[in-house]
PDB file of C-alpha atoms and ligand atoms in Angstrom:
ATOM      1  CA  MET A  55       8.777  -6.362   1.983  1.00  0.00           C
ATOM      2  CA  LYS A  56      10.161  -2.942   2.942  1.00  0.00           C
ATOM      3  CA  THR A  57      10.550  -2.430   6.670  1.00  0.00           C
ATOM      4  CA  ALA A  58      10.896   0.609   8.928  1.00  0.00           C
ATOM      5  CA  SER A  59      12.863   0.072  12.109  1.00  0.00           C
ATOM      6  CA  ILE A  60      11.567   1.810  15.209  1.00  0.00           C
ATOM      7  CA  LEU A  61      13.709   1.187  18.293  1.00  0.00           C
ATOM      8  CA  GLY A  62      14.463  -2.315  17.042  1.00  0.00           C
ATOM      9  CA  VAL A  63      10.933  -3.294  15.959  1.00  0.00           C
ATOM     10  CA  HIS A  64      10.787  -3.901  12.201  1.00  0.00           C
ATOM     11  CA  PHE A  65       7.452  -2.616  10.933  1.00  0.00           C
ATOM     12  CA  HIS A  66       6.267  -3.543   7.440  1.00  0.00           C
ATOM     13  CA  ALA A  67       5.734  -0.498   5.240  1.00  0.00           C
ATOM     14  CA  VAL A  68       2.397  -1.552   3.740  1.00  0.00           C
ATOM     15  CA  THR A  69      -0.963   0.040   3.083  1.00  0.00           C
ATOM     16  CA  MET A  70      -4.144  -1.564   4.393  1.00  0.00           C
ATOM     17  CA  ASP A  71      -4.898  -3.048   0.936  1.00  0.00           C
ATOM     18  CA  GLN A  72      -1.407  -4.537   0.679  1.00  0.00           C
ATOM     19  CA  ALA A  73      -1.672  -5.985   4.192  1.00  0.00           C
ATOM     20  CA  ILE A  74      -4.979  -7.661   3.307  1.00  0.00           C
ATOM     21  CA  ASP A  75      -3.557  -8.998   0.006  1.00  0.00           C
ATOM     22  CA  ILE A  76      -0.600 -10.512   1.835  1.00  0.00           C
ATOM     23  CA  ALA A  77      -2.848 -12.051   4.501  1.00  0.00           C
ATOM     24  CA  MET A  78      -5.272 -13.498   1.934  1.00  0.00           C
ATOM     25  CA  GLY A  79      -2.384 -14.845  -0.170  1.00  0.00           C
ATOM     26  CA  ARG A  80      -1.030 -16.679   2.873  1.00  0.00           C
ATOM     27  CA  LEU A  81      -4.497 -18.038   3.693  1.00  0.00           C
ATOM     28  CA  ARG A  82      -5.029 -19.396   0.187  1.00  0.00           C
ATOM     29  CA  ALA A  83      -1.559 -20.985   0.229  1.00  0.00           C
ATOM     30  CA  GLN A  84      -2.177 -22.231   3.810  1.00  0.00           C
ATOM     31  CA  GLU A  85       1.078 -20.688   4.875  1.00  0.00           C
ATOM     32  CA  LYS A  86       1.144 -20.527   8.657  1.00  0.00           C
ATOM     33  CA  GLY A  87       2.081 -17.319  10.452  1.00  0.00           C
ATOM     34  CA  TYR A  88       0.954 -14.591  12.791  1.00  0.00           C
ATOM     35  CA  VAL A  89       0.233 -10.875  12.570  1.00  0.00           C
ATOM     36  CA  VAL A  90       1.178  -8.321  15.226  1.00  0.00           C
ATOM     37  CA  THR A  91      -0.031  -4.730  15.515  1.00  0.00           C
ATOM     38  CA  PRO A  92       2.437  -2.942  17.797  1.00  0.00           C
ATOM     39  CA  ASN A  93       1.613   0.436  19.335  1.00  0.00           C
ATOM     40  CA  PRO A  94       4.144   2.481  21.353  1.00  0.00           C
ATOM     41  CA  GLU A  95       3.379   0.432  24.486  1.00  0.00           C
ATOM     42  CA  ILE A  96       4.321  -2.796  22.698  1.00  0.00           C
ATOM     43  CA  VAL A  97       7.522  -1.242  21.296  1.00  0.00           C
ATOM     44  CA  GLU A  98       8.392  -0.214  24.855  1.00  0.00           C
ATOM     45  CA  LEU A  99       7.766  -3.772  26.116  1.00  0.00           C
ATOM     46  CA  CYS A 100      10.033  -5.067  23.321  1.00  0.00           C
ATOM     47  CA  ARG A 101      12.853  -2.760  24.442  1.00  0.00           C
ATOM     48  CA  GLN A 102      12.634  -4.281  27.911  1.00  0.00           C
ATOM     49  CA  ASP A 103      12.429  -7.919  26.817  1.00  0.00           C
ATOM     50  CA  SER A 104      14.577  -9.119  23.934  1.00  0.00           C
ATOM     51  CA  ALA A 105      12.801 -12.502  23.698  1.00  0.00           C
ATOM     52  CA  TYR A 106       9.517 -10.635  23.212  1.00  0.00           C
ATOM     53  CA  MET A 107      11.145  -8.378  20.585  1.00  0.00           C
ATOM     54  CA  GLU A 108      12.195 -11.508  18.683  1.00  0.00           C
ATOM     55  CA  ILE A 109       8.634 -12.867  18.788  1.00  0.00           C
ATOM     56  CA  VAL A 110       7.292  -9.573  17.417  1.00  0.00           C
ATOM     57  CA  ASN A 111       9.929  -9.387  14.676  1.00  0.00           C
ATOM     58  CA  ARG A 112       9.252 -12.993  13.573  1.00  0.00           C
ATOM     59  CA  ALA A 113       5.665 -12.109  12.630  1.00  0.00           C
ATOM     60  CA  ALA A 114       4.468 -12.481   9.037  1.00  0.00           C
ATOM     61  CA  LEU A 115       3.102  -8.932   9.260  1.00  0.00           C
ATOM     62  CA  VAL A 116       4.150  -6.207  11.696  1.00  0.00           C
ATOM     63  CA  LEU A 117       1.551  -3.455  11.287  1.00  0.00           C
ATOM     64  CA  PRO A 118       1.903   0.111  12.637  1.00  0.00           C
ATOM     65  CA  ASP A 119      -0.988   0.553  15.073  1.00  0.00           C
ATOM     66  CA  GLY A 120      -1.531   4.104  16.167  1.00  0.00           C
ATOM     67  CA  ILE A 121      -0.408   7.613  15.522  1.00  0.00           C
ATOM     68  CA  GLY A 122       2.533   7.314  17.961  1.00  0.00           C
ATOM     69  CA  ILE A 123       4.260   4.869  15.596  1.00  0.00           C
ATOM     70  CA  ILE A 124       3.689   7.181  12.625  1.00  0.00           C
ATOM     71  CA  TYR A 125       5.241  10.124  14.531  1.00  0.00           C
ATOM     72  CA  ALA A 126       8.171   7.923  15.543  1.00  0.00           C
ATOM     73  CA  ALA A 127       8.788   6.898  11.918  1.00  0.00           C
ATOM     74  CA  LYS A 128       8.742  10.556  10.841  1.00  0.00           C
ATOM     75  CA  ILE A 129      11.195  11.557  13.564  1.00  0.00           C
ATOM     76  CA  LEU A 130      13.543   8.700  12.638  1.00  0.00           C
ATOM     77  CA  GLY A 131      13.263   9.339   8.888  1.00  0.00           C
ATOM     78  CA  GLU A 132      11.852   5.844   8.336  1.00  0.00           C
ATOM     79  CA  GLU A 133       9.282   5.301   5.613  1.00  0.00           C
ATOM     80  CA  LEU A 134       5.856   3.874   6.449  1.00  0.00           C
ATOM     81  CA  GLN A 135       2.719   3.922   4.299  1.00  0.00           C
ATOM     82  CA  GLY A 136       0.563   5.285   7.132  1.00  0.00           C
ATOM     83  CA  LYS A 137      -1.265   3.736  10.026  1.00  0.00           C
ATOM     84  CA  VAL A 138      -2.765   0.244   9.737  1.00  0.00           C
ATOM     85  CA  ALA A 139      -4.773  -0.001  12.966  1.00  0.00           C
ATOM     86  CA  GLY A 140      -5.334  -3.542  14.233  1.00  0.00           C
ATOM     87  CA  VAL A 141      -9.095  -3.205  14.576  1.00  0.00           C
ATOM     88  CA  GLU A 142      -9.403  -1.848  11.004  1.00  0.00           C
ATOM     89  CA  PHE A 143      -7.190  -4.619   9.643  1.00  0.00           C
ATOM     90  CA  ALA A 144      -9.471  -7.118  11.418  1.00  0.00           C
ATOM     91  CA  GLU A 145     -12.591  -5.603   9.780  1.00  0.00           C
ATOM     92  CA  HIS A 146     -11.068  -5.626   6.296  1.00  0.00           C
ATOM     93  CA  LEU A 147      -9.806  -9.175   6.743  1.00  0.00           C
ATOM     94  CA  ALA A 148     -13.230 -10.379   7.927  1.00  0.00           C
ATOM     95  CA  ALA A 149     -14.782  -8.775   4.834  1.00  0.00           C
ATOM     96  CA  ALA A 150     -12.271 -10.458   2.480  1.00  0.00           C
ATOM     97  CA  MET A 151     -12.664 -13.819   4.246  1.00  0.00           C
ATOM     98  CA  ALA A 152     -16.453 -13.607   3.927  1.00  0.00           C
ATOM     99  CA  LYS A 153     -16.162 -13.492   0.126  1.00  0.00           C
ATOM    100  CA  GLU A 154     -14.358 -16.853   0.216  1.00  0.00           C
ATOM    101  CA  LYS A 155     -16.495 -18.355   3.015  1.00  0.00           C
ATOM    102  CA  MET A 156     -13.497 -18.731   5.275  1.00  0.00           C
ATOM    103  CA  ARG A 157     -13.544 -19.791   8.924  1.00  0.00           C
ATOM    104  CA  LEU A 158     -12.763 -17.360  11.773  1.00  0.00           C
ATOM    105  CA  PHE A 159     -12.251 -18.265  15.442  1.00  0.00           C
ATOM    106  CA  LEU A 160     -12.506 -15.504  18.067  1.00  0.00           C
ATOM    107  CA  LEU A 161     -10.326 -15.890  21.149  1.00  0.00           C
ATOM    108  CA  GLY A 162     -10.162 -13.375  23.983  1.00  0.00           C
ATOM    109  CA  ALA A 163     -11.935 -10.777  26.137  1.00  0.00           C
ATOM    110  CA  LYS A 164     -14.329 -11.385  29.028  1.00  0.00           C
ATOM    111  CA  PRO A 165     -16.795 -14.310  28.892  1.00  0.00           C
ATOM    112  CA  GLY A 166     -19.618 -13.645  26.431  1.00  0.00           C
ATOM    113  CA  VAL A 167     -17.830 -10.880  24.513  1.00  0.00           C
ATOM    114  CA  ALA A 168     -16.345 -13.105  21.771  1.00  0.00           C
ATOM    115  CA  GLU A 169     -19.812 -14.648  21.097  1.00  0.00           C
ATOM    116  CA  GLN A 170     -21.347 -11.171  20.778  1.00  0.00           C
ATOM    117  CA  ALA A 171     -18.495 -10.047  18.516  1.00  0.00           C
ATOM    118  CA  GLY A 172     -19.065 -13.173  16.379  1.00  0.00           C
ATOM    119  CA  GLU A 173     -22.764 -12.394  15.997  1.00  0.00           C
ATOM    120  CA  SER A 174     -22.086  -8.841  14.935  1.00  0.00           C
ATOM    121  CA  LEU A 175     -19.314  -9.838  12.474  1.00  0.00           C
ATOM    122  CA  SER A 176     -21.380 -12.584  10.836  1.00  0.00           C
ATOM    123  CA  ALA A 177     -24.364 -10.239  10.499  1.00  0.00           C
ATOM    124  CA  LYS A 178     -22.153  -7.593   8.889  1.00  0.00           C
ATOM    125  CA  TYR A 179     -20.218  -9.967   6.605  1.00  0.00           C
ATOM    126  CA  PRO A 180     -22.521 -12.681   5.256  1.00  0.00           C
ATOM    127  CA  GLY A 181     -20.504 -15.708   4.166  1.00  0.00           C
ATOM    128  CA  LEU A 182     -18.054 -15.414   7.033  1.00  0.00           C
ATOM    129  CA  VAL A 183     -18.087 -18.617   9.104  1.00  0.00           C
ATOM    130  CA  ILE A 184     -17.576 -18.150  12.849  1.00  0.00           C
ATOM    131  CA  ALA A 185     -15.869 -21.457  13.617  1.00  0.00           C
ATOM    132  CA  GLY A 186     -16.016 -20.911  17.377  1.00  0.00           C
ATOM    133  CA  THR A 187     -15.255 -18.600  20.290  1.00  0.00           C
ATOM    134  CA  HIS A 188     -13.473 -18.750  23.664  1.00  0.00           C
ATOM    135  CA  ASP A 189     -12.923 -16.103  26.338  1.00  0.00           C
ATOM    136  CA  GLY A 190      -9.443 -14.837  27.180  1.00  0.00           C
ATOM    137  CA  TYR A 191      -9.357 -15.620  30.899  1.00  0.00           C
ATOM    138  CA  PHE A 192      -8.280 -19.282  30.761  1.00  0.00           C
ATOM    139  CA  THR A 193      -5.909 -20.648  33.402  1.00  0.00           C
ATOM    140  CA  ASP A 194      -4.270 -23.121  31.039  1.00  0.00           C
ATOM    141  CA  PRO A 195      -3.536 -21.989  27.439  1.00  0.00           C
ATOM    142  CA  GLN A 196      -4.073 -25.592  26.347  1.00  0.00           C
ATOM    143  CA  GLN A 197      -7.817 -25.028  26.966  1.00  0.00           C
ATOM    144  CA  ALA A 198      -7.804 -22.332  24.293  1.00  0.00           C
ATOM    145  CA  VAL A 199      -5.766 -24.463  21.876  1.00  0.00           C
ATOM    146  CA  ASP A 200      -8.166 -27.402  22.360  1.00  0.00           C
ATOM    147  CA  ALA A 201     -11.172 -25.127  21.774  1.00  0.00           C
ATOM    148  CA  VAL A 202      -9.799 -24.068  18.374  1.00  0.00           C
ATOM    149  CA  ASN A 203      -8.795 -27.588  17.349  1.00  0.00           C
ATOM    150  CA  ARG A 204     -11.979 -29.316  18.574  1.00  0.00           C
ATOM    151  CA  CYS A 205     -14.238 -27.095  16.454  1.00  0.00           C
ATOM    152  CA  GLY A 206     -12.475 -28.320  13.322  1.00  0.00           C
ATOM    153  CA  GLY A 207      -9.900 -25.545  13.074  1.00  0.00           C
ATOM    154  CA  ALA A 208     -10.106 -22.186  11.364  1.00  0.00           C
ATOM    155  CA  ASP A 209      -8.400 -20.190   8.635  1.00  0.00           C
ATOM    156  CA  VAL A 210      -7.873 -17.252  11.006  1.00  0.00           C
ATOM    157  CA  VAL A 211      -7.881 -16.815  14.787  1.00  0.00           C
ATOM    158  CA  PHE A 212      -8.266 -13.310  16.229  1.00  0.00           C
ATOM    159  CA  VAL A 213      -6.173 -13.532  19.407  1.00  0.00           C
ATOM    160  CA  CYS A 214      -7.303 -10.686  21.682  1.00  0.00           C
ATOM    161  CA  LEU A 215      -5.578 -11.196  25.017  1.00  0.00           C
ATOM    162  CA  GLY A 216      -3.721  -7.883  25.345  1.00  0.00           C
ATOM    163  CA  ALA A 217       0.060  -7.484  25.051  1.00  0.00           C
ATOM    164  CA  PRO A 218       2.372  -9.268  25.653  1.00  0.00           C
ATOM    165  CA  LYS A 219       0.135 -12.277  26.379  1.00  0.00           C
ATOM    166  CA  GLN A 220      -1.345 -12.504  22.857  1.00  0.00           C
ATOM    167  CA  GLU A 221       1.998 -12.369  20.999  1.00  0.00           C
ATOM    168  CA  LYS A 222       3.576 -14.952  23.339  1.00  0.00           C
ATOM    169  CA  PHE A 223       0.543 -17.218  22.949  1.00  0.00           C
ATOM    170  CA  MET A 224       0.650 -16.989  19.140  1.00  0.00           C
ATOM    171  CA  ALA A 225       4.385 -17.750  18.922  1.00  0.00           C
ATOM    172  CA  GLU A 226       4.207 -20.657  21.345  1.00  0.00           C
ATOM    173  CA  TYR A 227       1.073 -22.389  20.039  1.00  0.00           C
ATOM    174  CA  MET A 228       1.137 -21.558  16.321  1.00  0.00           C
ATOM    175  CA  ASP A 229       2.349 -25.020  15.296  1.00  0.00           C
ATOM    176  CA  GLU A 230      -0.165 -26.803  17.514  1.00  0.00           C
ATOM    177  CA  LEU A 231      -3.175 -24.763  16.441  1.00  0.00           C
ATOM    178  CA  HIS A 232      -5.199 -25.965  13.466  1.00  0.00           C
ATOM    179  CA  ALA A 233      -5.278 -22.493  11.944  1.00  0.00           C
ATOM    180  CA  THR A 234      -3.324 -20.738   9.200  1.00  0.00           C
ATOM    181  CA  LEU A 235      -3.129 -17.132  10.373  1.00  0.00           C
ATOM    182  CA  LEU A 236      -3.242 -15.821  13.941  1.00  0.00           C
ATOM    183  CA  CYS A 237      -3.823 -12.098  14.471  1.00  0.00           C
ATOM    184  CA  GLY A 238      -2.988 -10.375  17.775  1.00  0.00           C
ATOM    185  CA  LEU A 239      -5.570  -7.596  18.074  1.00  0.00           C
ATOM    186  CA  GLY A 240      -5.790  -6.295  21.674  1.00  0.00           C
ATOM    187  CA  GLY A 241      -9.203  -4.881  22.556  1.00  0.00           C
ATOM    188  CA  SER A 242     -10.809  -5.437  19.114  1.00  0.00           C
ATOM    189  CA  LEU A 243     -13.410  -7.972  20.280  1.00  0.00           C
ATOM    190  CA  ASP A 244     -14.740  -5.439  22.802  1.00  0.00           C
ATOM    191  CA  ILE A 245     -15.225  -3.022  19.901  1.00  0.00           C
ATOM    192  CA  PHE A 246     -16.924  -5.577  17.600  1.00  0.00           C
ATOM    193  CA  ALA A 247     -19.196  -6.630  20.479  1.00  0.00           C
ATOM    194  CA  GLY A 248     -20.113  -2.985  21.174  1.00  0.00           C
ATOM    195  CA  VAL A 249     -18.699  -3.222  24.721  1.00  0.00           C
ATOM    196  CA  SER A 250     -16.309  -0.361  23.982  1.00  0.00           C
ATOM    197  CA  LYS A 251     -16.589   2.196  21.212  1.00  0.00           C
ATOM    198  CA  ARG A 252     -14.055   3.623  18.819  1.00  0.00           C
ATOM    199  CA  ALA A 253     -13.692   7.382  18.608  1.00  0.00           C
ATOM    200  CA  PRO A 254     -15.870   9.278  16.084  1.00  0.00           C
ATOM    201  CA  ASP A 255     -14.294   9.462  12.595  1.00  0.00           C
ATOM    202  CA  LEU A 256     -13.217  13.082  13.017  1.00  0.00           C
ATOM    203  CA  PHE A 257     -11.018  12.190  16.021  1.00  0.00           C
ATOM    204  CA  ILE A 258      -9.514   9.270  14.067  1.00  0.00           C
ATOM    205  CA  LYS A 259      -8.821  11.467  11.012  1.00  0.00           C
ATOM    206  CA  LEU A 260      -7.134  14.134  13.134  1.00  0.00           C
ATOM    207  CA  GLY A 261      -4.982  11.501  14.860  1.00  0.00           C
ATOM    208  CA  LEU A 262      -6.716  12.248  18.174  1.00  0.00           C
ATOM    209  CA  GLU A 263      -8.218   8.849  18.944  1.00  0.00           C
ATOM    210  CA  TRP A 264      -5.978   8.633  22.028  1.00  0.00           C
ATOM    211  CA  PHE A 265      -7.510  11.913  23.296  1.00  0.00           C
ATOM    212  CA  TYR A 266     -11.052  10.597  22.852  1.00  0.00           C
ATOM    213  CA  ARG A 267     -10.149   7.423  24.756  1.00  0.00           C
ATOM    214  CA  LEU A 268      -8.698   9.570  27.542  1.00  0.00           C
ATOM    215  CA  LEU A 269     -11.896  11.631  27.786  1.00  0.00           C
ATOM    216  CA  LYS A 270     -14.035   8.487  27.974  1.00  0.00           C
ATOM    217  CA  GLN A 271     -11.747   6.668  30.382  1.00  0.00           C
ATOM    218  CA  PRO A 272      -9.631   9.114  32.434  1.00  0.00           C
ATOM    219  CA  SER A 273      -8.062   6.156  34.272  1.00  0.00           C
ATOM    220  CA  ARG A 274      -6.010   5.554  31.097  1.00  0.00           C
ATOM    221  CA  ILE A 275      -3.862   8.593  31.954  1.00  0.00           C
ATOM    222  CA  GLY A 276      -1.066   6.374  33.308  1.00  0.00           C
ATOM    223  CA  ARG A 277      -0.927   4.407  30.036  1.00  0.00           C
ATOM    224  CA  MET A 278      -1.192   7.624  27.992  1.00  0.00           C
ATOM    225  CA  MET A 279       1.772   9.256  29.688  1.00  0.00           C
ATOM    226  CA  LYS A 280       3.874   6.531  28.118  1.00  0.00           C
ATOM    227  CA  LEU A 281       3.364   8.139  24.706  1.00  0.00           C
ATOM    228  CA  PRO A 282       5.316  11.384  25.313  1.00  0.00           C
ATOM    229  CA  LYS A 283       7.984   9.310  27.054  1.00  0.00           C
ATOM    230  CA  PHE A 284       8.140   7.019  24.020  1.00  0.00           C
ATOM    231  CA  LEU A 285       8.521   9.980  21.661  1.00  0.00           C
ATOM    232  CA  LEU A 286      11.323  11.411  23.817  1.00  0.00           C
ATOM    233  CA  ILE A 287      13.165   8.091  23.544  1.00  0.00           C
ATOM    234  CA  VAL A 288      12.654   8.178  19.770  1.00  0.00           C
ATOM    235  CA  ILE A 289      14.022  11.733  19.571  1.00  0.00           C
ATOM    236  CA  ARG A 290      17.043  10.687  21.635  1.00  0.00           C
ATOM    237  CA  GLU A 291      17.587   7.728  19.279  1.00  0.00           C
ATOM    238  CA  ARG A 292      17.473  10.139  16.337  1.00  0.00           C
ATOM    239  CA  LEU A 293      19.929  12.563  17.953  1.00  0.00           C
ATOM    240  CA  PHE A 294      22.355  10.173  19.595  1.00  0.00           C
ATOM    241  CA  GLY A 295      21.862   6.915  17.703  1.00  0.00           C
ATOM    242  CA  ARG A 296      21.943   3.632  19.557  1.00  0.00           C
ATOM    243  CA  LYS A 297      22.737   5.203  22.955  1.00  0.00           C
ATOM    244  CA  GLY A 298      19.006   5.740  23.476  1.00  0.00           C
ATOM    245  CA  LYS A 299      18.427   2.023  23.285  1.00  0.00           C
ATOM    246  CA  SER A 300      19.973   0.769  26.481  1.00  0.00           C
ATOM    247  CA  SER A 301      18.711   3.405  28.916  1.00  0.00           C
ATOM    248  CA  LYS A 302      15.144   3.356  30.221  1.00  0.00           C
TER     249      LYS A 302
HETATM  250  N1  UDP B 181      -7.743  -9.824  27.978  1.00  0.00           N
HETATM  251  C1  UDP B 181      -7.936 -11.188  27.937  1.00  0.00           C
HETATM  252  N2  UDP B 181      -7.240 -11.969  28.804  1.00  0.00           N
HETATM  253  C2  UDP B 181      -6.362 -11.469  29.712  1.00  0.00           C
HETATM  254  C3  UDP B 181      -6.149 -10.057  29.721  1.00  0.00           C
HETATM  255  C4  UDP B 181      -6.860  -9.263  28.839  1.00  0.00           C
HETATM  256  O1  UDP B 181      -8.707 -11.688  27.144  1.00  0.00           O
HETATM  257  O2  UDP B 181      -5.771 -12.235  30.461  1.00  0.00           O
HETATM  258  C5  UDP B 181      -8.495  -8.995  27.029  1.00  0.00           C
HETATM  259  C6  UDP B 181      -9.260  -7.828  27.634  1.00  0.00           C
HETATM  260  O3  UDP B 181     -10.509  -8.281  28.122  1.00  0.00           O
HETATM  261  C7  UDP B 181      -9.373  -6.897  26.433  1.00  0.00           C
HETATM  262  C8  UDP B 181      -8.088  -7.185  25.649  1.00  0.00           C
HETATM  263  O4  UDP B 181      -7.578  -8.410  26.152  1.00  0.00           O
HETATM  264  O5  UDP B 181     -10.483  -7.299  25.643  1.00  0.00           O
HETATM  265  C9  UDP B 181      -6.972  -6.151  25.812  1.00  0.00           C
HETATM  266  O6  UDP B 181      -7.446  -4.904  25.826  1.00  0.00           O
HETATM  267  P1  UDP B 181      -6.522  -3.629  25.887  1.00  0.00           P
HETATM  268  O7  UDP B 181      -7.438  -2.455  25.995  1.00  0.00           O
HETATM  269  O8  UDP B 181      -5.435  -3.791  26.906  1.00  0.00           O
HETATM  270  O9  UDP B 181      -5.852  -3.715  24.455  1.00  0.00           O
HETATM  271  P2  UDP B 181      -5.333  -2.595  23.495  1.00  0.00           P
HETATM  272  O10 UDP B 181      -6.226  -2.682  22.307  1.00  0.00           O
HETATM  273  O11 UDP B 181      -5.355  -1.275  24.220  1.00  0.00           O
HETATM  274  O12 UDP B 181      -3.934  -3.090  23.214  1.00  0.00           O
END
C-alpha cells in the first residue's frame, strides 16, 4: 500500500472505497489488526511520544482524518487520495458489515451513549448485529476486554476512547480480544447516538468542519489553535527537512 509520511506518521494513500475493501478483506480472512484515524492532534502526540508513534504506524490502516492532514500532505508534496474521516469510515464499514450479517461491538463514550449509538446503527443498517456495548470510563481495561469476550466476540470493535487512550488500548489488548478488527474512532459514538452533531454538508465540503465545531463549542479554541501550530511545523519540515522534527 502506498504511504504518505507526515512528520513521521505513515498514512495510507487510499480512498474510502479502498479502505472499506481492505477492512472487509481482513474481516473475511479473520486477519487481526487495528485501524487508526490520526488528525493533527494525534500526529502532534506521536511527535512527543515515540512509543505511541510506533503503535500508530503498526496499524493495518492509517487513515487521514481531517483537512489539516490533507493540507500537510500538500505542503510536504506527499500524495494522499483525500480525506477519509473516521466517522465516515465507521458508517461505510457498518453498512458493508450489515450485508454480511457481521457482529459489531461498541466500546466508549459516557454511559448509555454506546447503547443509543447501537440502536441507531442497527435501525439504519438492517442485518448488522450489535454484539454488545460498554462505556469508555472503566477503571480497569480488563473490564472492557471481558465485556467483548463474554458476549461471544465480534468481527469489529469501534474503540472510541479518545487519543491516545484508544490506540494504546487497541495495541495492548488486540491479541486478547475475541475480535478481528479494532477501529479507533474518537467521538464517533456521540455522533451516532445524536449526542453531538456533525457539521452541515456544506461546511464539510468546504473543509470548514473545524470552524462549525468552534462555533458550536467555543471552548474548543485551545484545541483548535494547535492546527495553525501544526501547519507551521509542517512548513518548517518542508523548508528545513528533519530539523523541524526535534523542536517543539
Ligand atoms: N472518552 C471515553 N473514555 C475516556 C475519555 C474519553 O470513552 O476516558 C470518550 C468521550 O466520551 C468521547 C470520545 O472518547 O466520546 C473522545 O472524544 P473527542 O471529542 O476527544 O474525540 P475526537 O473525535 O475529537 O478525537
